[in-house]
């Protein structure tokens, strides 16, 4: 298998080294042909230095002009990726990298394969705190109502795209923040790529970058913006 792995990273100096080590060990064991793309999202700590320590080992670091958002970062990764399959994963590996194998089981039937925390077989090892998990129950309701009627969990940070799907979608991606996952899936549907949602295991890392009130507000607003963009033909 051929795989590009994108890691969006904002102030991840404490988590990123362990994550890259785990991913490298896994990829070498599997003998996949791979590249890792760390997208440094305007970090003010030593995230970049930490990632550059590995730079002789099929790892590249892209630099955003500032803190542009997770969506913006993944887009840069999609545009730069060269392998046949492209995964993005959070820097905290809340979904273990071994779940890539689970994703690869579906490559014959789907071109977008997404981790889900909300299917009967999903395994949540460490739960999110109360406020966040409450938001995590309300948001998907609106996602289903407004844009993606059958998606159980649009927000899991572990998604695999076939090369052509990632490139086509990245071209039209406009949402820079945390609602970008919804836009990715909406566009995948629109362009006729088949999405397969699969149960994964997941454990919360409490060092979250999400600011529950302001980011939640933006995420709801961005749902409407996706509808709006679609109505005005910006995704055509
Ligand atoms: N992230 C980013 N830019 C930001 C905020 C977050 O690239 O402005 C990255 C972050 O470094 C991580 C991923 O997005 O790799 C998910 O962030 P986090 O783990 O804080 O989110 P949560 O697990 O709380 O959903
Ligand atoms: Mg996290």
PDB file of C-alpha atoms and ligand atoms in Angstrom:
ATOM      1  CA  UNK A   1       0.000   0.000   0.000  1.00  0.00           C
ATOM      2  CA  UNK A   2       1.013   3.598  -0.641  1.00  0.00           C
ATOM      3  CA  UNK A   3       0.174   6.182   1.971  1.00  0.00           C
ATOM      4  CA  UNK A   4       0.661   9.889   2.689  1.00  0.00           C
ATOM      5  CA  UNK A   5      -0.020  10.773   6.312  1.00  0.00           C
ATOM      6  CA  UNK A   6      -0.911  14.363   7.130  1.00  0.00           C
ATOM      7  CA  UNK A   7      -0.594  15.631  10.698  1.00  0.00           C
ATOM      8  CA  UNK A   8      -2.016  19.114  11.300  1.00  0.00           C
ATOM      9  CA  UNK A   9      -0.114  20.525  14.247  1.00  0.00           C
ATOM     10  CA  UNK A  10      -0.713  23.611  16.346  1.00  0.00           C
ATOM     11  CA  UNK A  11       1.491  23.881  19.430  1.00  0.00           C
ATOM     12  CA  UNK A  12       2.100  20.158  19.573  1.00  0.00           C
ATOM     13  CA  UNK A  13       5.699  20.074  20.839  1.00  0.00           C
ATOM     14  CA  UNK A  14       4.653  17.854  23.742  1.00  0.00           C
ATOM     15  CA  UNK A  15       2.784  15.267  21.673  1.00  0.00           C
ATOM     16  CA  UNK A  16       4.231  15.243  18.176  1.00  0.00           C
ATOM     17  CA  UNK A  17       7.477  13.338  18.691  1.00  0.00           C
ATOM     18  CA  UNK A  18       5.809  10.354  20.276  1.00  0.00           C
ATOM     19  CA  UNK A  19       3.190  10.433  17.544  1.00  0.00           C
ATOM     20  CA  UNK A  20       5.717  10.506  14.695  1.00  0.00           C
ATOM     21  CA  UNK A  21       7.718   7.714  16.333  1.00  0.00           C
ATOM     22  CA  UNK A  22       4.615   5.547  16.653  1.00  0.00           C
ATOM     23  CA  UNK A  23       3.601   6.201  13.039  1.00  0.00           C
ATOM     24  CA  UNK A  24       7.103   5.537  11.691  1.00  0.00           C
ATOM     25  CA  UNK A  25       7.420   2.296  13.637  1.00  0.00           C
ATOM     26  CA  UNK A  26       4.056   1.164  12.318  1.00  0.00           C
ATOM     27  CA  UNK A  27       4.747   2.095   8.687  1.00  0.00           C
ATOM     28  CA  UNK A  28       8.157   0.421   8.686  1.00  0.00           C
ATOM     29  CA  UNK A  29       6.643  -2.718  10.192  1.00  0.00           C
ATOM     30  CA  UNK A  30       3.943  -2.779   7.543  1.00  0.00           C
ATOM     31  CA  UNK A  31       6.451  -2.066   4.756  1.00  0.00           C
ATOM     32  CA  UNK A  32       4.141   0.521   3.204  1.00  0.00           C
ATOM     33  CA  UNK A  33       5.533   3.055   0.789  1.00  0.00           C
ATOM     34  CA  UNK A  34       4.946   6.264   2.717  1.00  0.00           C
ATOM     35  CA  UNK A  35       5.491   9.940   3.348  1.00  0.00           C
ATOM     36  CA  UNK A  36       4.550  11.960   6.418  1.00  0.00           C
ATOM     37  CA  UNK A  37       3.565  15.604   6.067  1.00  0.00           C
ATOM     38  CA  UNK A  38       3.452  17.670   9.234  1.00  0.00           C
ATOM     39  CA  UNK A  39       1.576  20.922   8.682  1.00  0.00           C
ATOM     40  CA  UNK A  40       2.798  23.394  11.258  1.00  0.00           C
ATOM     41  CA  UNK A  41      -0.166  25.675  11.858  1.00  0.00           C
ATOM     42  CA  UNK A  42       1.605  28.767  13.158  1.00  0.00           C
ATOM     43  CA  UNK A  43       2.810  27.099  16.343  1.00  0.00           C
ATOM     44  CA  UNK A  44       4.464  29.395  18.869  1.00  0.00           C
ATOM     45  CA  UNK A  45       6.291  26.527  20.592  1.00  0.00           C
ATOM     46  CA  UNK A  46       8.915  24.074  19.275  1.00  0.00           C
ATOM     47  CA  UNK A  47       6.548  21.936  17.188  1.00  0.00           C
ATOM     48  CA  UNK A  48       8.526  22.611  14.020  1.00  0.00           C
ATOM     49  CA  UNK A  49      11.903  21.726  15.547  1.00  0.00           C
ATOM     50  CA  UNK A  50      10.441  18.553  17.014  1.00  0.00           C
ATOM     51  CA  UNK A  51       9.142  17.492  13.573  1.00  0.00           C
ATOM     52  CA  UNK A  52      12.365  18.511  11.794  1.00  0.00           C
ATOM     53  CA  UNK A  53      14.344  16.128  13.971  1.00  0.00           C
ATOM     54  CA  UNK A  54      12.924  13.379  11.750  1.00  0.00           C
ATOM     55  CA  UNK A  55      13.351  15.241   8.500  1.00  0.00           C
ATOM     56  CA  UNK A  56      15.740  12.760   6.904  1.00  0.00           C
ATOM     57  CA  UNK A  57      13.099  10.053   7.123  1.00  0.00           C
ATOM     58  CA  UNK A  58      10.440  10.725   4.498  1.00  0.00           C
ATOM     59  CA  UNK A  59       8.977  13.466   6.648  1.00  0.00           C
ATOM     60  CA  UNK A  60       8.361  16.974   5.421  1.00  0.00           C
ATOM     61  CA  UNK A  61       7.176  20.000   7.351  1.00  0.00           C
ATOM     62  CA  UNK A  62       4.916  22.611   5.749  1.00  0.00           C
ATOM     63  CA  UNK A  63       4.557  26.002   7.387  1.00  0.00           C
ATOM     64  CA  UNK A  64       1.305  27.960   7.416  1.00  0.00           C
ATOM     65  CA  UNK A  65       1.600  31.761   7.392  1.00  0.00           C
ATOM     66  CA  UNK A  66       0.051  31.866  10.887  1.00  0.00           C
ATOM     67  CA  UNK A  67      -2.496  29.956  12.939  1.00  0.00           C
ATOM     68  CA  UNK A  68      -4.906  29.335  10.062  1.00  0.00           C
ATOM     69  CA  UNK A  69      -6.935  26.408  11.441  1.00  0.00           C
ATOM     70  CA  UNK A  70      -7.077  22.638  11.186  1.00  0.00           C
ATOM     71  CA  UNK A  71      -9.104  22.754   7.954  1.00  0.00           C
ATOM     72  CA  UNK A  72      -6.602  25.048   6.276  1.00  0.00           C
ATOM     73  CA  UNK A  73      -3.776  22.773   7.426  1.00  0.00           C
ATOM     74  CA  UNK A  74      -5.326  19.590   6.090  1.00  0.00           C
ATOM     75  CA  UNK A  75      -5.964  21.344   2.782  1.00  0.00           C
ATOM     76  CA  UNK A  76      -2.243  22.206   2.472  1.00  0.00           C
ATOM     77  CA  UNK A  77      -1.433  18.576   3.252  1.00  0.00           C
ATOM     78  CA  UNK A  78      -3.885  17.308   0.621  1.00  0.00           C
ATOM     79  CA  UNK A  79      -2.402  19.627  -1.999  1.00  0.00           C
ATOM     80  CA  UNK A  80       1.149  18.448  -1.240  1.00  0.00           C
ATOM     81  CA  UNK A  81       0.509  14.713  -0.817  1.00  0.00           C
ATOM     82  CA  UNK A  82       1.792  12.361  -3.519  1.00  0.00           C
ATOM     83  CA  UNK A  83       0.778   8.808  -2.536  1.00  0.00           C
ATOM     84  CA  UNK A  84      -2.177   6.752  -3.716  1.00  0.00           C
ATOM     85  CA  UNK A  85      -3.982   6.995  -0.354  1.00  0.00           C
ATOM     86  CA  UNK A  86      -3.971  10.026   1.928  1.00  0.00           C
ATOM     87  CA  UNK A  87      -4.766   9.907   5.634  1.00  0.00           C
ATOM     88  CA  UNK A  88      -5.047  12.772   8.038  1.00  0.00           C
ATOM     89  CA  UNK A  89      -4.744  12.136  11.735  1.00  0.00           C
ATOM     90  CA  UNK A  90      -4.688  14.320  14.849  1.00  0.00           C
ATOM     91  CA  UNK A  91      -1.307  14.897  16.473  1.00  0.00           C
ATOM     92  CA  UNK A  92      -2.511  13.191  19.662  1.00  0.00           C
ATOM     93  CA  UNK A  93      -3.275   9.882  17.862  1.00  0.00           C
ATOM     94  CA  UNK A  94      -6.615   9.684  19.668  1.00  0.00           C
ATOM     95  CA  UNK A  95      -7.367   7.061  17.047  1.00  0.00           C
ATOM     96  CA  UNK A  96      -4.408   4.655  17.020  1.00  0.00           C
ATOM     97  CA  UNK A  97      -2.494   4.455  13.743  1.00  0.00           C
ATOM     98  CA  UNK A  98      -3.196   0.694  13.585  1.00  0.00           C
ATOM     99  CA  UNK A  99      -6.748   1.611  12.526  1.00  0.00           C
ATOM    100  CA  UNK A 100      -5.270   2.385   9.111  1.00  0.00           C
ATOM    101  CA  UNK A 101      -5.452  -1.347   8.433  1.00  0.00           C
ATOM    102  CA  UNK A 102      -9.144  -1.315   9.233  1.00  0.00           C
ATOM    103  CA  UNK A 103      -9.562   1.522   6.733  1.00  0.00           C
ATOM    104  CA  UNK A 104      -7.601  -0.360   4.058  1.00  0.00           C
ATOM    105  CA  UNK A 105     -10.150  -3.199   4.192  1.00  0.00           C
ATOM    106  CA  UNK A 106     -12.658  -0.901   2.487  1.00  0.00           C
ATOM    107  CA  UNK A 107     -10.581   0.496  -0.346  1.00  0.00           C
ATOM    108  CA  UNK A 108     -12.363  -1.677  -2.922  1.00  0.00           C
ATOM    109  CA  UNK A 109     -15.777  -0.273  -2.105  1.00  0.00           C
ATOM    110  CA  UNK A 110     -15.103   3.328  -1.054  1.00  0.00           C
ATOM    111  CA  UNK A 111     -12.798   6.227  -1.872  1.00  0.00           C
ATOM    112  CA  UNK A 112     -13.325   8.085   1.425  1.00  0.00           C
ATOM    113  CA  UNK A 113     -13.081   5.983   4.577  1.00  0.00           C
ATOM    114  CA  UNK A 114     -13.712   7.753   7.848  1.00  0.00           C
ATOM    115  CA  UNK A 115     -13.229   6.759  11.481  1.00  0.00           C
ATOM    116  CA  UNK A 116     -16.364   6.967  13.603  1.00  0.00           C
ATOM    117  CA  UNK A 117     -16.889   7.143  17.358  1.00  0.00           C
ATOM    118  CA  UNK A 118     -20.591   6.778  17.016  1.00  0.00           C
ATOM    119  CA  UNK A 119     -21.270   3.323  15.582  1.00  0.00           C
ATOM    120  CA  UNK A 120     -22.299   0.273  17.655  1.00  0.00           C
ATOM    121  CA  UNK A 121     -18.805  -1.243  17.280  1.00  0.00           C
ATOM    122  CA  UNK A 122     -16.857   1.969  18.030  1.00  0.00           C
ATOM    123  CA  UNK A 123     -14.698   1.697  21.111  1.00  0.00           C
ATOM    124  CA  UNK A 124     -14.294   4.798  23.263  1.00  0.00           C
ATOM    125  CA  UNK A 125     -11.447   4.062  25.681  1.00  0.00           C
ATOM    126  CA  UNK A 126     -11.308   7.522  27.298  1.00  0.00           C
ATOM    127  CA  UNK A 127     -14.383   9.751  27.141  1.00  0.00           C
ATOM    128  CA  UNK A 128     -14.492  13.504  26.611  1.00  0.00           C
ATOM    129  CA  UNK A 129     -15.411  15.817  29.489  1.00  0.00           C
ATOM    130  CA  UNK A 130     -19.117  16.576  30.046  1.00  0.00           C
ATOM    131  CA  UNK A 131     -19.426  19.905  28.199  1.00  0.00           C
ATOM    132  CA  UNK A 132     -17.486  18.712  25.189  1.00  0.00           C
ATOM    133  CA  UNK A 133     -19.368  15.444  24.929  1.00  0.00           C
ATOM    134  CA  UNK A 134     -22.686  17.293  25.192  1.00  0.00           C
ATOM    135  CA  UNK A 135     -21.640  19.479  22.275  1.00  0.00           C
ATOM    136  CA  UNK A 136     -20.484  16.294  20.585  1.00  0.00           C
ATOM    137  CA  UNK A 137     -24.065  15.020  20.745  1.00  0.00           C
ATOM    138  CA  UNK A 138     -25.803  18.182  19.566  1.00  0.00           C
ATOM    139  CA  UNK A 139     -23.510  19.036  16.648  1.00  0.00           C
ATOM    140  CA  UNK A 140     -24.003  15.764  14.714  1.00  0.00           C
ATOM    141  CA  UNK A 141     -27.759  16.286  14.913  1.00  0.00           C
ATOM    142  CA  UNK A 142     -27.397  19.556  12.982  1.00  0.00           C
ATOM    143  CA  UNK A 143     -24.876  18.032  10.596  1.00  0.00           C
ATOM    144  CA  UNK A 144     -27.409  15.341   9.720  1.00  0.00           C
ATOM    145  CA  UNK A 145     -30.284  17.806   9.519  1.00  0.00           C
ATOM    146  CA  UNK A 146     -28.526  20.325   7.291  1.00  0.00           C
ATOM    147  CA  UNK A 147     -25.922  18.521   5.209  1.00  0.00           C
ATOM    148  CA  UNK A 148     -25.175  14.830   5.714  1.00  0.00           C
ATOM    149  CA  UNK A 149     -28.321  12.846   6.623  1.00  0.00           C
ATOM    150  CA  UNK A 150     -26.604   9.502   7.186  1.00  0.00           C
ATOM    151  CA  UNK A 151     -23.235  10.343   8.763  1.00  0.00           C
ATOM    152  CA  UNK A 152     -22.977   9.320  12.433  1.00  0.00           C
ATOM    153  CA  UNK A 153     -19.695  11.075  13.264  1.00  0.00           C
ATOM    154  CA  UNK A 154     -18.281  13.689  10.926  1.00  0.00           C
ATOM    155  CA  UNK A 155     -15.654  14.956  13.374  1.00  0.00           C
ATOM    156  CA  UNK A 156     -13.322  12.062  14.138  1.00  0.00           C
ATOM    157  CA  UNK A 157      -9.775  13.165  13.277  1.00  0.00           C
ATOM    158  CA  UNK A 158      -8.899  10.056  11.296  1.00  0.00           C
ATOM    159  CA  UNK A 159      -9.927  10.028   7.656  1.00  0.00           C
ATOM    160  CA  UNK A 160      -8.538   8.261   4.611  1.00  0.00           C
ATOM    161  CA  UNK A 161      -8.992   9.573   1.060  1.00  0.00           C
ATOM    162  CA  UNK A 162      -8.085   8.110  -2.299  1.00  0.00           C
ATOM    163  CA  UNK A 163      -5.611  10.421  -4.054  1.00  0.00           C
ATOM    164  CA  UNK A 164      -8.046  11.652  -6.704  1.00  0.00           C
ATOM    165  CA  UNK A 165     -10.769  12.352  -4.134  1.00  0.00           C
ATOM    166  CA  UNK A 166      -8.428  14.333  -1.856  1.00  0.00           C
ATOM    167  CA  UNK A 167      -7.123  16.440  -4.744  1.00  0.00           C
ATOM    168  CA  UNK A 168     -10.542  17.187  -6.170  1.00  0.00           C
ATOM    169  CA  UNK A 169     -11.965  18.096  -2.758  1.00  0.00           C
ATOM    170  CA  UNK A 170      -8.955  20.170  -1.630  1.00  0.00           C
ATOM    171  CA  UNK A 171      -9.345  22.374  -4.690  1.00  0.00           C
ATOM    172  CA  UNK A 172     -12.764  23.498  -3.461  1.00  0.00           C
ATOM    173  CA  UNK A 173     -12.278  23.378   0.304  1.00  0.00           C
ATOM    174  CA  UNK A 174     -12.980  26.778   1.912  1.00  0.00           C
ATOM    175  CA  UNK A 175     -13.682  26.229   5.625  1.00  0.00           C
ATOM    176  CA  UNK A 176     -10.428  26.789   7.573  1.00  0.00           C
ATOM    177  CA  UNK A 177     -11.657  25.801  11.035  1.00  0.00           C
ATOM    178  CA  UNK A 178     -12.909  22.675  12.801  1.00  0.00           C
ATOM    179  CA  UNK A 179     -16.056  22.371  10.636  1.00  0.00           C
ATOM    180  CA  UNK A 180     -13.904  21.480   7.633  1.00  0.00           C
ATOM    181  CA  UNK A 181     -14.619  17.748   8.109  1.00  0.00           C
ATOM    182  CA  UNK A 182     -18.261  18.370   7.297  1.00  0.00           C
ATOM    183  CA  UNK A 183     -17.277  20.297   4.179  1.00  0.00           C
ATOM    184  CA  UNK A 184     -14.919  17.493   3.075  1.00  0.00           C
ATOM    185  CA  UNK A 185     -17.688  14.921   3.364  1.00  0.00           C
ATOM    186  CA  UNK A 186     -20.272  17.166   1.751  1.00  0.00           C
ATOM    187  CA  UNK A 187     -17.943  17.690  -1.208  1.00  0.00           C
ATOM    188  CA  UNK A 188     -17.082  13.992  -1.417  1.00  0.00           C
ATOM    189  CA  UNK A 189     -20.804  13.246  -1.782  1.00  0.00           C
ATOM    190  CA  UNK A 190     -21.322  16.028  -4.249  1.00  0.00           C
ATOM    191  CA  UNK A 191     -18.535  14.760  -6.498  1.00  0.00           C
ATOM    192  CA  UNK A 192     -19.794  11.174  -6.308  1.00  0.00           C
ATOM    193  CA  UNK A 193     -17.084   9.627  -4.114  1.00  0.00           C
ATOM    194  CA  UNK A 194     -18.358   6.808  -1.937  1.00  0.00           C
ATOM    195  CA  UNK A 195     -17.928   7.374   1.814  1.00  0.00           C
ATOM    196  CA  UNK A 196     -17.588   4.463   4.205  1.00  0.00           C
ATOM    197  CA  UNK A 197     -17.881   5.199   7.922  1.00  0.00           C
ATOM    198  CA  UNK A 198     -16.132   2.613  10.062  1.00  0.00           C
ATOM    199  CA  UNK A 199     -16.016   2.044  13.835  1.00  0.00           C
ATOM    200  CA  UNK A 200     -12.628   2.852  15.357  1.00  0.00           C
ATOM    201  CA  UNK A 201     -11.225   2.925  18.828  1.00  0.00           C
ATOM    202  CA  UNK A 202     -10.628   6.347  20.270  1.00  0.00           C
ATOM    203  CA  UNK A 203      -9.375   7.838  23.495  1.00  0.00           C
ATOM    204  CA  UNK A 204      -9.693  11.449  24.488  1.00  0.00           C
ATOM    205  CA  UNK A 205      -6.567  13.471  25.147  1.00  0.00           C
ATOM    206  CA  UNK A 206      -7.515  16.254  27.515  1.00  0.00           C
ATOM    207  CA  UNK A 207      -4.978  18.690  26.019  1.00  0.00           C
ATOM    208  CA  UNK A 208      -7.527  19.816  23.451  1.00  0.00           C
ATOM    209  CA  UNK A 209      -7.057  22.876  21.254  1.00  0.00           C
ATOM    210  CA  UNK A 210     -10.812  23.355  20.935  1.00  0.00           C
ATOM    211  CA  UNK A 211     -12.274  26.336  22.796  1.00  0.00           C
ATOM    212  CA  UNK A 212     -15.641  24.960  23.575  1.00  0.00           C
ATOM    213  CA  UNK A 213     -17.758  28.127  23.301  1.00  0.00           C
ATOM    214  CA  UNK A 214     -16.129  30.131  20.537  1.00  0.00           C
ATOM    215  CA  UNK A 215     -15.229  27.130  18.371  1.00  0.00           C
ATOM    216  CA  UNK A 216     -18.700  25.616  18.788  1.00  0.00           C
ATOM    217  CA  UNK A 217     -20.258  28.874  17.683  1.00  0.00           C
ATOM    218  CA  UNK A 218     -18.011  28.973  14.625  1.00  0.00           C
ATOM    219  CA  UNK A 219     -18.786  25.389  13.801  1.00  0.00           C
ATOM    220  CA  UNK A 220     -22.551  25.978  13.749  1.00  0.00           C
ATOM    221  CA  UNK A 221     -22.068  29.111  11.704  1.00  0.00           C
ATOM    222  CA  UNK A 222     -19.857  27.209   9.261  1.00  0.00           C
ATOM    223  CA  UNK A 223     -22.557  24.572   8.752  1.00  0.00           C
ATOM    224  CA  UNK A 224     -24.771  27.334   7.401  1.00  0.00           C
ATOM    225  CA  UNK A 225     -21.883  28.684   5.371  1.00  0.00           C
ATOM    226  CA  UNK A 226     -21.446  25.321   3.623  1.00  0.00           C
ATOM    227  CA  UNK A 227     -25.144  25.346   2.678  1.00  0.00           C
ATOM    228  CA  UNK A 228     -24.761  28.914   1.515  1.00  0.00           C
ATOM    229  CA  UNK A 229     -21.619  28.178  -0.527  1.00  0.00           C
ATOM    230  CA  UNK A 230     -23.353  25.254  -2.128  1.00  0.00           C
ATOM    231  CA  UNK A 231     -26.427  27.334  -2.983  1.00  0.00           C
ATOM    232  CA  UNK A 232     -24.251  29.990  -4.619  1.00  0.00           C
ATOM    233  CA  UNK A 233     -22.411  27.408  -6.720  1.00  0.00           C
ATOM    234  CA  UNK A 234     -19.044  27.816  -5.027  1.00  0.00           C
ATOM    235  CA  UNK A 235     -18.476  24.073  -4.989  1.00  0.00           C
ATOM    236  CA  UNK A 236     -19.326  23.491  -8.661  1.00  0.00           C
TER     237      UNK A 236
HETATM  238  N1  LIG B   1      -4.999  21.898  15.107  1.00  0.00           N
HETATM  239  C1  LIG B   1      -4.515  22.717  14.088  1.00  0.00           C
HETATM  240  N2  LIG B   1      -4.801  24.059  14.130  1.00  0.00           N
HETATM  241  C2  LIG B   1      -5.531  24.620  15.126  1.00  0.00           C
HETATM  242  C3  LIG B   1      -6.047  23.765  16.148  1.00  0.00           C
HETATM  243  C4  LIG B   1      -5.764  22.405  16.102  1.00  0.00           C
HETATM  244  O1  LIG B   1      -3.843  22.240  13.173  1.00  0.00           O
HETATM  245  O2  LIG B   1      -5.748  25.833  15.118  1.00  0.00           O
HETATM  246  C5  LIG B   1      -4.682  20.462  15.082  1.00  0.00           C
HETATM  247  C6  LIG B   1      -4.094  19.932  16.388  1.00  0.00           C
HETATM  248  O3  LIG B   1      -2.709  20.207  16.463  1.00  0.00           O
HETATM  249  C7  LIG B   1      -4.444  18.464  16.306  1.00  0.00           C
HETATM  250  C8  LIG B   1      -5.794  18.480  15.599  1.00  0.00           C
HETATM  251  O4  LIG B   1      -5.884  19.748  14.950  1.00  0.00           O
HETATM  252  O5  LIG B   1      -3.524  17.718  15.540  1.00  0.00           O
HETATM  253  C9  LIG B   1      -6.951  18.268  16.546  1.00  0.00           C
HETATM  254  O6  LIG B   1      -6.818  19.141  17.647  1.00  0.00           O
HETATM  255  P1  LIG B   1      -7.125  18.663  19.131  1.00  0.00           P
HETATM  256  O7  LIG B   1      -6.469  17.349  19.415  1.00  0.00           O
HETATM  257  O8  LIG B   1      -6.826  19.782  20.051  1.00  0.00           O
HETATM  258  O9  LIG B   1      -8.686  18.508  19.004  1.00  0.00           O
HETATM  259  P2  LIG B   1      -9.644  17.516  19.795  1.00  0.00           P
HETATM  260  O10 LIG B   1      -8.922  16.237  20.022  1.00  0.00           O
HETATM  261  O11 LIG B   1      -9.987  18.219  21.048  1.00  0.00           O
HETATM  262  O12 LIG B   1     -10.823  17.373  18.860  1.00  0.00           O
HETATM  263 MG1  LIG B   2      -7.314  15.633  20.399  1.00  0.00          MG
END
